[in-house]
Short mmCIF file of C-alpha atoms in Angstrom, two decimals:
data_model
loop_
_atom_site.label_atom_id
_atom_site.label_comp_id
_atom_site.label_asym_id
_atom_site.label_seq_id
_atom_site.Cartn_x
_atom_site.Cartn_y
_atom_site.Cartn_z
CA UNK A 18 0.00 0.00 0.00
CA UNK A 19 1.36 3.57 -0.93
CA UNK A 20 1.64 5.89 1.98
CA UNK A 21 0.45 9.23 1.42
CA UNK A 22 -2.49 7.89 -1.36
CA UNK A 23 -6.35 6.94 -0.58
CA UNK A 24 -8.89 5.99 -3.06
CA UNK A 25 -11.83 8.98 -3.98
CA UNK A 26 -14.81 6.09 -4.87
CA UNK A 27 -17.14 7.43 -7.62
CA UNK A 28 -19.61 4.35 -7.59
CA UNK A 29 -20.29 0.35 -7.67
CA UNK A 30 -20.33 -1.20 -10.84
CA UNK A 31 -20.92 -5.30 -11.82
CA UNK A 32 -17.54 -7.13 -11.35
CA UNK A 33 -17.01 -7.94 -14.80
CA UNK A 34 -17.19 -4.08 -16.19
CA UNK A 35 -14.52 -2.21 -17.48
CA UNK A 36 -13.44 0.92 -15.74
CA UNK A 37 -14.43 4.06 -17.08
CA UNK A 38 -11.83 5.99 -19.34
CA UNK A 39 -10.29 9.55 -18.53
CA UNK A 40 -9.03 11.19 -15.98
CA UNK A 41 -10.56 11.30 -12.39
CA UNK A 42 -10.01 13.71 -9.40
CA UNK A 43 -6.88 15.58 -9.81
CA UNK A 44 -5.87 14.46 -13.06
CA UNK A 45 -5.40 10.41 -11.43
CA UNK A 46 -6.41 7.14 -14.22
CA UNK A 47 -9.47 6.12 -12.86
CA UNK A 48 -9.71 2.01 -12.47
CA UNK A 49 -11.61 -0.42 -10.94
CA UNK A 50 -11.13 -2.20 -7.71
CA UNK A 51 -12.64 -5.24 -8.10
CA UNK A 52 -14.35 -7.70 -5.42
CA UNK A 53 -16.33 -11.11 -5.22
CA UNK A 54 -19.72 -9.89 -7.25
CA UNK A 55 -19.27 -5.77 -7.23
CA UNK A 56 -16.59 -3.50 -8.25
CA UNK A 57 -15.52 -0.06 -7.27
CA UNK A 58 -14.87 2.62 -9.43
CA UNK A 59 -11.95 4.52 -7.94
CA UNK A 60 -8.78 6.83 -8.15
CA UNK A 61 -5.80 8.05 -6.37
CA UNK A 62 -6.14 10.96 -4.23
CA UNK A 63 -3.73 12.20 -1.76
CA UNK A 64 -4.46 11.55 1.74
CA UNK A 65 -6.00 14.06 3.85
CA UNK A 66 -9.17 16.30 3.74
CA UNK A 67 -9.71 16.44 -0.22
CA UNK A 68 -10.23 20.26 -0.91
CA UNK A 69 -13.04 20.13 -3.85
CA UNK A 70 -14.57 22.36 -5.82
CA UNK A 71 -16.93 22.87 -8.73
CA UNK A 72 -14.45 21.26 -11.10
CA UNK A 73 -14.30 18.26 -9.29
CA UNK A 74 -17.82 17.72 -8.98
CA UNK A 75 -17.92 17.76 -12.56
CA UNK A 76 -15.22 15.31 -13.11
CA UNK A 77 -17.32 13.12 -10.80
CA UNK A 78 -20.33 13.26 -12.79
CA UNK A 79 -18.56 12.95 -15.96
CA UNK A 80 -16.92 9.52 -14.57
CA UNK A 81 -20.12 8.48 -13.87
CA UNK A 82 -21.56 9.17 -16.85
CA UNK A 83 -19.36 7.39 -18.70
CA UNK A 84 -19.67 4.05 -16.59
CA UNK A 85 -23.96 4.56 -16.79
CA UNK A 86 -23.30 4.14 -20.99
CA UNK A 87 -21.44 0.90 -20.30
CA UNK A 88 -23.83 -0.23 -18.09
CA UNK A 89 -25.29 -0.11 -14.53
CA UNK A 90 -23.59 2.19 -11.88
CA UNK A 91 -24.49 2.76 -8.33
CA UNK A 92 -23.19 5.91 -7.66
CA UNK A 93 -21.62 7.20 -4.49
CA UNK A 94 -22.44 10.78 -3.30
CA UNK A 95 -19.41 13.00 -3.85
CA UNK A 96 -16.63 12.79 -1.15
CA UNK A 97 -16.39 9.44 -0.29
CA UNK A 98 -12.72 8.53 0.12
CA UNK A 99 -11.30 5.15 1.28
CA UNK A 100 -7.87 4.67 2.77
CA UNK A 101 -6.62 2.18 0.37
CA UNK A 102 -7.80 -0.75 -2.27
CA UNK A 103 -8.00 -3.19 0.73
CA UNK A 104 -10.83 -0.72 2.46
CA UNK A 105 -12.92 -0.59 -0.70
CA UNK A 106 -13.03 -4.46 -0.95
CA UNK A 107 -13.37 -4.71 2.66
CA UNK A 108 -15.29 -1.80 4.19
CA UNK A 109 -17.80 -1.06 1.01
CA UNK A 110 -17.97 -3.88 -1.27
CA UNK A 111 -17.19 -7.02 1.19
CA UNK A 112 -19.48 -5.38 4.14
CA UNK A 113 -22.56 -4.22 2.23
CA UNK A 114 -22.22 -7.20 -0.62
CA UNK A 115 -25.46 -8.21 -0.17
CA UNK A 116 -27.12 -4.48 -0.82
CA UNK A 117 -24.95 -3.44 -3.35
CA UNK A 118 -25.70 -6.74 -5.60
CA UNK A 119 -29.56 -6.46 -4.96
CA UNK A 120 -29.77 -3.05 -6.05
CA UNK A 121 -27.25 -3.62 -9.13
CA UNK A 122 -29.72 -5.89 -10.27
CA UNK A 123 -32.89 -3.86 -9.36
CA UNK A 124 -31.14 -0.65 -11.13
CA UNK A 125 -29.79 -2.57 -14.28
CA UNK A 126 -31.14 -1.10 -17.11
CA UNK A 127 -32.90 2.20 -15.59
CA UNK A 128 -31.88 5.82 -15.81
CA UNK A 129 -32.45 9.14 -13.72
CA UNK A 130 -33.84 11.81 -15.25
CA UNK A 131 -34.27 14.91 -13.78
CA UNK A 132 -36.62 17.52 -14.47
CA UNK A 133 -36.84 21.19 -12.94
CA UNK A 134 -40.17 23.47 -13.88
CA UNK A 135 -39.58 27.26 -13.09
CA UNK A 136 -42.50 30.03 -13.55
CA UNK A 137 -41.69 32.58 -16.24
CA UNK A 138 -42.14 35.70 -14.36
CA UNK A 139 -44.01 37.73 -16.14
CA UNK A 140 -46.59 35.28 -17.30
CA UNK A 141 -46.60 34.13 -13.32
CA UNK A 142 -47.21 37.58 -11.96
CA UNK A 143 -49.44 38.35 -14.58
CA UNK A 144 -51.56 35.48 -14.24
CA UNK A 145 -51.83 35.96 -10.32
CA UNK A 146 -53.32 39.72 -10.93
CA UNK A 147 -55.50 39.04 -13.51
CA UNK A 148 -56.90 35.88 -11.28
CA UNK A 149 -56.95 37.79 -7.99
CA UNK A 150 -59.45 40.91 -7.81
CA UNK A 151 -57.52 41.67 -4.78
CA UNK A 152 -54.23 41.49 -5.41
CA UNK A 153 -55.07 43.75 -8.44
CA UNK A 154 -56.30 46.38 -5.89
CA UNK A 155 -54.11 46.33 -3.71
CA UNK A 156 -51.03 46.45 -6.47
CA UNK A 157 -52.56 49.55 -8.09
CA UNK A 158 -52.61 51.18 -4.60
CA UNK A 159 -49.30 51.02 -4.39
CA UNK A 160 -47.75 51.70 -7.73
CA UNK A 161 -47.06 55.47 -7.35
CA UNK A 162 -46.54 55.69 -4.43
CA UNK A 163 -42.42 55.93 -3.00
CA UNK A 164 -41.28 52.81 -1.42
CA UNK A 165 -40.48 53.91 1.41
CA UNK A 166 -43.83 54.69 2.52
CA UNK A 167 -45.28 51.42 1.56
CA UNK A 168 -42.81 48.75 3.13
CA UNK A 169 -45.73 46.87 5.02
CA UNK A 170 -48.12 47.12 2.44
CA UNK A 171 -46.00 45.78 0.03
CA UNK A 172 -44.99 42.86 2.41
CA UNK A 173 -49.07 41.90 2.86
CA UNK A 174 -49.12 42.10 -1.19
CA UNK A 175 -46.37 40.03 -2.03
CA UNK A 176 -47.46 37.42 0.94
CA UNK A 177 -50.90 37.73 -0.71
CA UNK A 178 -48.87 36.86 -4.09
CA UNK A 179 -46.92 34.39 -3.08
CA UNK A 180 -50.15 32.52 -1.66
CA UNK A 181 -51.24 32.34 -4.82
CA UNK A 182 -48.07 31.23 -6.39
CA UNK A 183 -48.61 28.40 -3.75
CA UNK A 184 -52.20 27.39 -5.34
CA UNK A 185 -51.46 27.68 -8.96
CA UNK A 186 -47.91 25.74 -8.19
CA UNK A 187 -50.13 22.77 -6.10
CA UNK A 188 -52.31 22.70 -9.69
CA UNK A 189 -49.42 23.03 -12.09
CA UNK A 190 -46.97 20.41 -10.22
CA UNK A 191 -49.19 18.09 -9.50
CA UNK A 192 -50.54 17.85 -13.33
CA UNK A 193 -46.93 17.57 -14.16
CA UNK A 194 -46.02 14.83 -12.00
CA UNK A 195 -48.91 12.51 -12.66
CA UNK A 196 -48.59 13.00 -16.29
CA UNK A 197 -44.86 11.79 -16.19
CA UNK A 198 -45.15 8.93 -12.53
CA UNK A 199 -47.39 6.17 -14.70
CA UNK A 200 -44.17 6.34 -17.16
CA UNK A 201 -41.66 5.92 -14.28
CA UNK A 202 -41.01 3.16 -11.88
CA UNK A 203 -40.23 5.58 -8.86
CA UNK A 204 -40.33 9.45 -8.76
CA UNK A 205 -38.21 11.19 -6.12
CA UNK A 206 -39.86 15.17 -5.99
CA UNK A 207 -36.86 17.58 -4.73
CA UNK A 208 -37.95 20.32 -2.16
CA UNK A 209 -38.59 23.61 -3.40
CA UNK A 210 -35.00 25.46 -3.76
CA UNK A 211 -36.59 28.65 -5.35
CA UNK A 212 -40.28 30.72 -5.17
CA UNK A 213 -40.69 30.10 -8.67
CA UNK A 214 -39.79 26.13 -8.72
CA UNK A 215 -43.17 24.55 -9.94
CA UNK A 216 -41.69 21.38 -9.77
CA UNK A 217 -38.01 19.70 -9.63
CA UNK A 218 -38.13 15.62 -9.60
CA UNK A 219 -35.50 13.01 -10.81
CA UNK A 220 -37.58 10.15 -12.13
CA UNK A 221 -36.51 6.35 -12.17
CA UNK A 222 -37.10 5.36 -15.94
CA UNK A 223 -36.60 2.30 -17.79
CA UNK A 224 -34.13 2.43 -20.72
CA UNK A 225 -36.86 1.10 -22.81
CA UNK A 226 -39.12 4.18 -22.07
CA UNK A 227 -37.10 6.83 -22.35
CA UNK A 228 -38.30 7.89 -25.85
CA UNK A 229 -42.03 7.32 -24.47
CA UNK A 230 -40.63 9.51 -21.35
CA UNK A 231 -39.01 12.37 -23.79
CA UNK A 232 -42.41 12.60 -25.86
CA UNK A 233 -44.94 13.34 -22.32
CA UNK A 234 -41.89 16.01 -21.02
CA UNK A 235 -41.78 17.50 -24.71
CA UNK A 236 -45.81 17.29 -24.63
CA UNK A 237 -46.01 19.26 -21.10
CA UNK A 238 -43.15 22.15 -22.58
CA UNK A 239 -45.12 22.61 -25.44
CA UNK A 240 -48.47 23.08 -23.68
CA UNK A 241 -47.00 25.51 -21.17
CA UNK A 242 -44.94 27.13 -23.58
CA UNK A 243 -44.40 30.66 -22.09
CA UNK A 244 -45.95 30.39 -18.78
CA UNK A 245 -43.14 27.92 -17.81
CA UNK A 246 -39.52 26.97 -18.91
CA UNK A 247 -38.89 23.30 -18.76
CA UNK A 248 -34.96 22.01 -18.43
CA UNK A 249 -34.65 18.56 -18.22
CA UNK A 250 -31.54 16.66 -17.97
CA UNK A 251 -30.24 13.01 -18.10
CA UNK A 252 -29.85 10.03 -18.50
CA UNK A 253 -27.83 9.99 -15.44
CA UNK A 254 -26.87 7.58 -12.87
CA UNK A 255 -29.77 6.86 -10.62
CA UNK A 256 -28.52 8.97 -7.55
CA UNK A 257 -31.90 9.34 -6.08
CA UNK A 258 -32.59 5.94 -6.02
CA UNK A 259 -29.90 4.10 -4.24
CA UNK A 260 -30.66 2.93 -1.12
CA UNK A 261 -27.83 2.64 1.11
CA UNK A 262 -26.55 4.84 3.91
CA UNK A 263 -23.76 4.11 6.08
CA UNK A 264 -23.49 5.17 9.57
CA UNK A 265 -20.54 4.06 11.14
CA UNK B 10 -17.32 10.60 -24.95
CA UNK B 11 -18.17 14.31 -24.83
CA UNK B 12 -20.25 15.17 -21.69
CA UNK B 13 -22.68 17.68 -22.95
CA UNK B 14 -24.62 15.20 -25.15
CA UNK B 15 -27.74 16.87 -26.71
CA UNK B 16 -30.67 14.86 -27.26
CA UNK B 17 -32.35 15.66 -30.10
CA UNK B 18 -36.29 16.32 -30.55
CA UNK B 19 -38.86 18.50 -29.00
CA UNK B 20 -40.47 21.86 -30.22
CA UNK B 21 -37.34 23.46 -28.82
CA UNK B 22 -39.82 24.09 -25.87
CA UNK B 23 -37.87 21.75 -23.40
CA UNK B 24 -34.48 22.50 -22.65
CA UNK B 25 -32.13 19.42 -22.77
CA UNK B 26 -28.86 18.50 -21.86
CA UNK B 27 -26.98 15.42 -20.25
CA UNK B 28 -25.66 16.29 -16.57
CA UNK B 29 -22.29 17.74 -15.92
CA UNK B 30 -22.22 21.19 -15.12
CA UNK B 31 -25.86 21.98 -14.06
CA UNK B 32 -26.33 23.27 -10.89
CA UNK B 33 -28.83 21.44 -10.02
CA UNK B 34 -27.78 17.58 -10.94
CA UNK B 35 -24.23 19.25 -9.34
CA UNK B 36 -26.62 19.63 -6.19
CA UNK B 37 -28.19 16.00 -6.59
CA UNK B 38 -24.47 14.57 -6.75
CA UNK B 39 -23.96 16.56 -3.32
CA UNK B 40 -26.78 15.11 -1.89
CA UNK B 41 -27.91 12.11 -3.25
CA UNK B 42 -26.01 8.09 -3.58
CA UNK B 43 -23.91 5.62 -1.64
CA UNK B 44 -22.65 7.71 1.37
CA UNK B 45 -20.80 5.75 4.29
CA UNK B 46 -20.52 8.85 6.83
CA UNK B 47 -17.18 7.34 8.10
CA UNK B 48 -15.46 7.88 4.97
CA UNK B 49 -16.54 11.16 3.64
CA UNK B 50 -13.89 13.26 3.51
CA UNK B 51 -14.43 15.96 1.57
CA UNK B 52 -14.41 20.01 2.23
CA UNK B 53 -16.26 22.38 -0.20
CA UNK B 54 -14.43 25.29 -2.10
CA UNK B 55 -16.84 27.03 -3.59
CA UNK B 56 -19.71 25.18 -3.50
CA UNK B 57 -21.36 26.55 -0.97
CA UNK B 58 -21.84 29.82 -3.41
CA UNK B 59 -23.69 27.13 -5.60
CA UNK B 60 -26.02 25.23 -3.79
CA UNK B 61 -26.36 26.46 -0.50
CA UNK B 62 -27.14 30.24 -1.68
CA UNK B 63 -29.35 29.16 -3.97
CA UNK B 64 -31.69 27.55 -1.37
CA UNK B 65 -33.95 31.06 -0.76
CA UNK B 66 -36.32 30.57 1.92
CA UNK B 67 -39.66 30.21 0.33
CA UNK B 68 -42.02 32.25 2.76
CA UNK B 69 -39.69 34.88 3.77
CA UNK B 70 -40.06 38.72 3.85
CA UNK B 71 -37.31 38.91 1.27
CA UNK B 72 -40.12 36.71 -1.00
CA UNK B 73 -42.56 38.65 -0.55
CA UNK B 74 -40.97 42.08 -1.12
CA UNK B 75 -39.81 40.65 -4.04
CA UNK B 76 -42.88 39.01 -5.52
CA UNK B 77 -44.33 42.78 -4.83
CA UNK B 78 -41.84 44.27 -6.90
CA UNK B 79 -42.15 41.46 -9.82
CA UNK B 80 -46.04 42.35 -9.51
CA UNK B 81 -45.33 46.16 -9.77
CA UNK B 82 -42.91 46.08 -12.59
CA UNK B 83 -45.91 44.30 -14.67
CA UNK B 84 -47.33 46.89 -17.47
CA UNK B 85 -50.54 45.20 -17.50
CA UNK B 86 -53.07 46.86 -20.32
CA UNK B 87 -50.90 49.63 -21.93
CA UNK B 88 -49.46 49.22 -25.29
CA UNK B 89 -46.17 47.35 -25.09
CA UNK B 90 -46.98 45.45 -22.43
CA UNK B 91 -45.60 41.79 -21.34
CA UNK B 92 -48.45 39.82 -20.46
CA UNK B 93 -49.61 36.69 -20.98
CA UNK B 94 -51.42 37.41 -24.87
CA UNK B 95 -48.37 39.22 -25.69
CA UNK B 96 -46.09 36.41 -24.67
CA UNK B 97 -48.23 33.39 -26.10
CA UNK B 98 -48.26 35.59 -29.39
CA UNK B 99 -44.68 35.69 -29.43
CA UNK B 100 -44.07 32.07 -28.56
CA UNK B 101 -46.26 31.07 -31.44
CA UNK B 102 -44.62 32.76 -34.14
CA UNK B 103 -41.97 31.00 -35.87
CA UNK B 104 -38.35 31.49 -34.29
CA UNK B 105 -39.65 33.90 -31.44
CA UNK B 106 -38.73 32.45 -28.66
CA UNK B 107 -35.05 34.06 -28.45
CA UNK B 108 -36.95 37.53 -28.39
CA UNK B 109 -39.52 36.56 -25.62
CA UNK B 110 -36.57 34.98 -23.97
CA UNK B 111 -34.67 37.89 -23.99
CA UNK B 112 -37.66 40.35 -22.94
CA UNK B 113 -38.31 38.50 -19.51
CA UNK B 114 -34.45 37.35 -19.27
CA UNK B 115 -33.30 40.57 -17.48
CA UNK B 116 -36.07 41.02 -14.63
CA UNK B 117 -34.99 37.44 -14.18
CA UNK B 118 -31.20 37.56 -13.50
CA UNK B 119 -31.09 39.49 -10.79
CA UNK B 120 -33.23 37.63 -8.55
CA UNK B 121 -32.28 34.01 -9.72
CA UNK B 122 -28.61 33.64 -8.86
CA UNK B 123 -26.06 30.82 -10.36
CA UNK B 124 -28.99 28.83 -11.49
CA UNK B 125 -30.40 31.16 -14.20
CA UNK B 126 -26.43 31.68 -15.21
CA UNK B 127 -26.98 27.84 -15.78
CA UNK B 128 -29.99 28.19 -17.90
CA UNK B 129 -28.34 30.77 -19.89
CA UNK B 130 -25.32 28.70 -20.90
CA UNK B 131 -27.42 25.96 -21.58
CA UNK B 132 -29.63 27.80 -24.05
CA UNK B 133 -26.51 29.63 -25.66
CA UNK B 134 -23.36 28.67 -27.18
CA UNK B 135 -22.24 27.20 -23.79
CA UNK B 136 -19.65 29.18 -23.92
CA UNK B 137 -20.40 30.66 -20.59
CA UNK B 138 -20.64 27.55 -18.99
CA UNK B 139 -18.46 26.28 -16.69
CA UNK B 140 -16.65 23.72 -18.64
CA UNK B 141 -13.93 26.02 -18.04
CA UNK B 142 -12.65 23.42 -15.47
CA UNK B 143 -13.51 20.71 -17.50
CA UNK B 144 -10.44 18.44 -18.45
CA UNK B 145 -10.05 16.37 -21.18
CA UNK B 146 -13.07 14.35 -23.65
#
C-alpha cells in the first residue's frame, strides 16, 4: 500500500465491467477495484481532507456518466474517500455485498432523469393579478406611491402573491407529475429550492421508455410554452434511487 | 465521450442537456447516492456559493418584497406590455422564442442567482458555462 495515497470512490459497478476511461479527481487514471460480485470505481487521491470544488464535482459526474453508458452504476455521493484498495473491498464492497448486488440488479437497465419546472415571471405575476381581484387592488394602490412609505403594504401584497403562487404551483406540479409517474417506476420530488420552482423531480425510468418519457416532457413544454420553462436533464446515474446509507 | 450530449427532438420548448455542469444535478451529486458517513472526507471550495445560496427561503419577507416588486414592474393593459397574450403571441410565431426569452431574461437575472447563469449557458453557445474546469473528452 502507498503511503500518502487513498482511493476517492465514484460508484459500484458489476464485477465484470470495465473501468471508465479519462481522468478522475486531480488528473489520477481512474480504475476499478474489483471484489467477489461488485466493483468499485476509484482513483488516487492524496491523503487528507480532499479540498473540492466545482471542477471536481464535474469530473465526478462525468466519470459516472461514462460508466452509466457501459452499463449499470451505483453511484456514491461526492466525497467518499477510502484509505486504500484493501478498504474498498473490505469496508464497502465485502461489508454491504449483499445491498450493493440487490440493487445492481434492481437498477440494471434504468436511468435518472431529472426535471426542474420554473414560472416565467411575467406570465406568473401576470396570471396571479388578472386571477386575484384583490391582489389587483391592492397592487394599483401602491404603484405610485415611494417605497419607502409602503414597506408593510408591500410585504401583505407580495405574501398575498406568493399565496397564490402556492395554489397555482399545487395545480401546475401536481398535473406535471402525474402525467410523467405512470411512465416511471419511482419518482423522487426535490424540495422547493426557489419561489418560482413549480416542480423539480428526478424520475426512475426504464431504458426502454425513455423515448415514451421524452415525448410526455416534450408534450407538457409545449403546452406551457411561455408560462413555464422546462430544463430537463439526463440520463444519469440513478442517484436518487440508491438505497444505502452508512453510519458508522 | 463528450459530456454535454444533446438529445435531439422537442419543439425546442424543453431545454435538454446530459448532466455535468448543471447546478442542479451538481446539487443531486452533493446530496444524493452511496454515502458511508465514516469515509466522507471531503471540504467544499466554492460550492457553498452554488447550492447552498441558492436555497432562498420560500415564505420569507425577502419573498414577498420581491414578488411585490415582480407584480409592480408588470405593465398590464398599456401598449407594449408583457403579459400573458403578448407572450403566447410571441411564442407562437416561428423562431420567437429568443426575443420573448430575452424580454423576460433581465427582470430574471437578478433575482435568480447561479442557477439562471446555468440556464443561460445551456440555451446559448455554452460558452459561458463552466466547462472552463472541464479536463479532457
Amino acid at each position: 500500500m502507498h503511503e500518502g495515497i487513498s482511493k476517492y470512490v465514484y460508484g459500484v459497478v458489476p464485477a465484470a465491467a470495465a473501468a471508465p476511461g479519462g481522468a478522475g479527481i486531480g488528473g489520477a487514471s481512474v480504475e476499478t477495484v474489483v471484489g467477489r460480485q461488485a466493483a468499485a470505481i476509484v482513483s488516487d487521491v492524496p491523503d487528507g481532507e480532499l479540498e473540492a470544488g466545482r471542477a471536481d464535482l464535474m469530473v465526478h459526474a462525468r466519470v459516472l456518466e461514462e460508466a452509466l453508458a457501459g452499463g449499470v452504476v451505483l453511484p456514491m455521493r461526492f466525497g467518499v474517500v477510502l484509505p486504500n484498495a484493501d478498504a474498498v473491498r473490505d469496508e464497502l464492497l465485502e461489508r454491504h455485498r449483499d445491498q450493493l448486488v440487490s440493487q445492481l440488479a434492481e437498477l440494471d437497465g434504468k436511468v435518472e432523469l431529472h426535471l426542474r419546472v420554473v414560472y416565467e415571471e411575467s406570465a406568473l405575476m401576470t396570471q396571479v393579478v388578472n386571477s386575484n381581484p384583490e391582489i389587483a387592488r391592492l397592487r394599483e394602490s401602491l404603484r405610485d406611491v415611494p417605497e419607502d412609505a409602503t414597506y408593510y403594504e408591500r410585504i401583505k401584497l407580495g405574501e398575498m402573491v406568493a399565496e397564490a403562487v402556492n395554489r397555482s404551483r399545487d395545480t401546475d406540479a401536481g398535473q406535471i407529475i402525474d402525467a410523467l409517474a405512470p411512465l416511471a417506476t419511482a419518482v423522487d420530488v426535490r424540495d422547493l429550492d426557489h419561489e418560482r420552482v413549480v416542480v423539480g423531480a428526478s424520475f426512475l425510468v426504464e431504458r426502454k421508455r425513455m423515448a415514451e418519457f421524452d415525448r410526455a416532457v416534450d408534450d407538457l413544454g409545449r403546452e406551457r410554452a411561455g408560462r413555464m420553462r422546462f430544463k430537463y436533464t439526463g440520463p444519469l446515474p440513478a442517484h436518487s434511487f440508491v438505497e444505502l446509507s452508512v453510519e458508522a | 465521450m463528450a459530456t454535454a450530449m444533446q438529445r435531439s427532438g422537442g419543439g425546442g420548448y424543453v431545454q435538454r442537456s446530459s448532466s455535468s455542469g448543471l447546478a442542479e444535478v451538481l446539487d443531486v451529486i452533493l446530496d444524493k447516492g452511496i454515502v458511508i458517513d465514516v469515509f466522507v472526507r471531503v471540504s467544499l471550495v466554492g460550492i457553498e456559493l452554488l447550492t447552498i445560496d441558492a436555497r432562498i427561503v420560500i415564505a420569507s419577507v425577502d419573498t414577498y418584497l420581491r414578488f411585490a416588486e415582480a407584480v409592480n414592474r408588470l405593465d398590464l393593459g398599456t401598449s407594449g406590455g408583457q403579459g400573458l397574450p403578448q407572450i403566447m403571441e410571441n411564442m407562437t410565431e416561428g423562431g420567437a422564442k429568443n426575443k420573448t426569452k430575452g424580454v423576460l431574461e433581465g427582470a430574471k437575472d437578478s433575482l435568480f442567482g447561479s442557477d439562471e447563469d446555468d440556464d443561460e449557458s445551456q440555451s446559448g453557445s455554452g460558452k459561458r458555462s463552466p466547462s472552463r474546469s472541464r479536463s479532457g473528452s
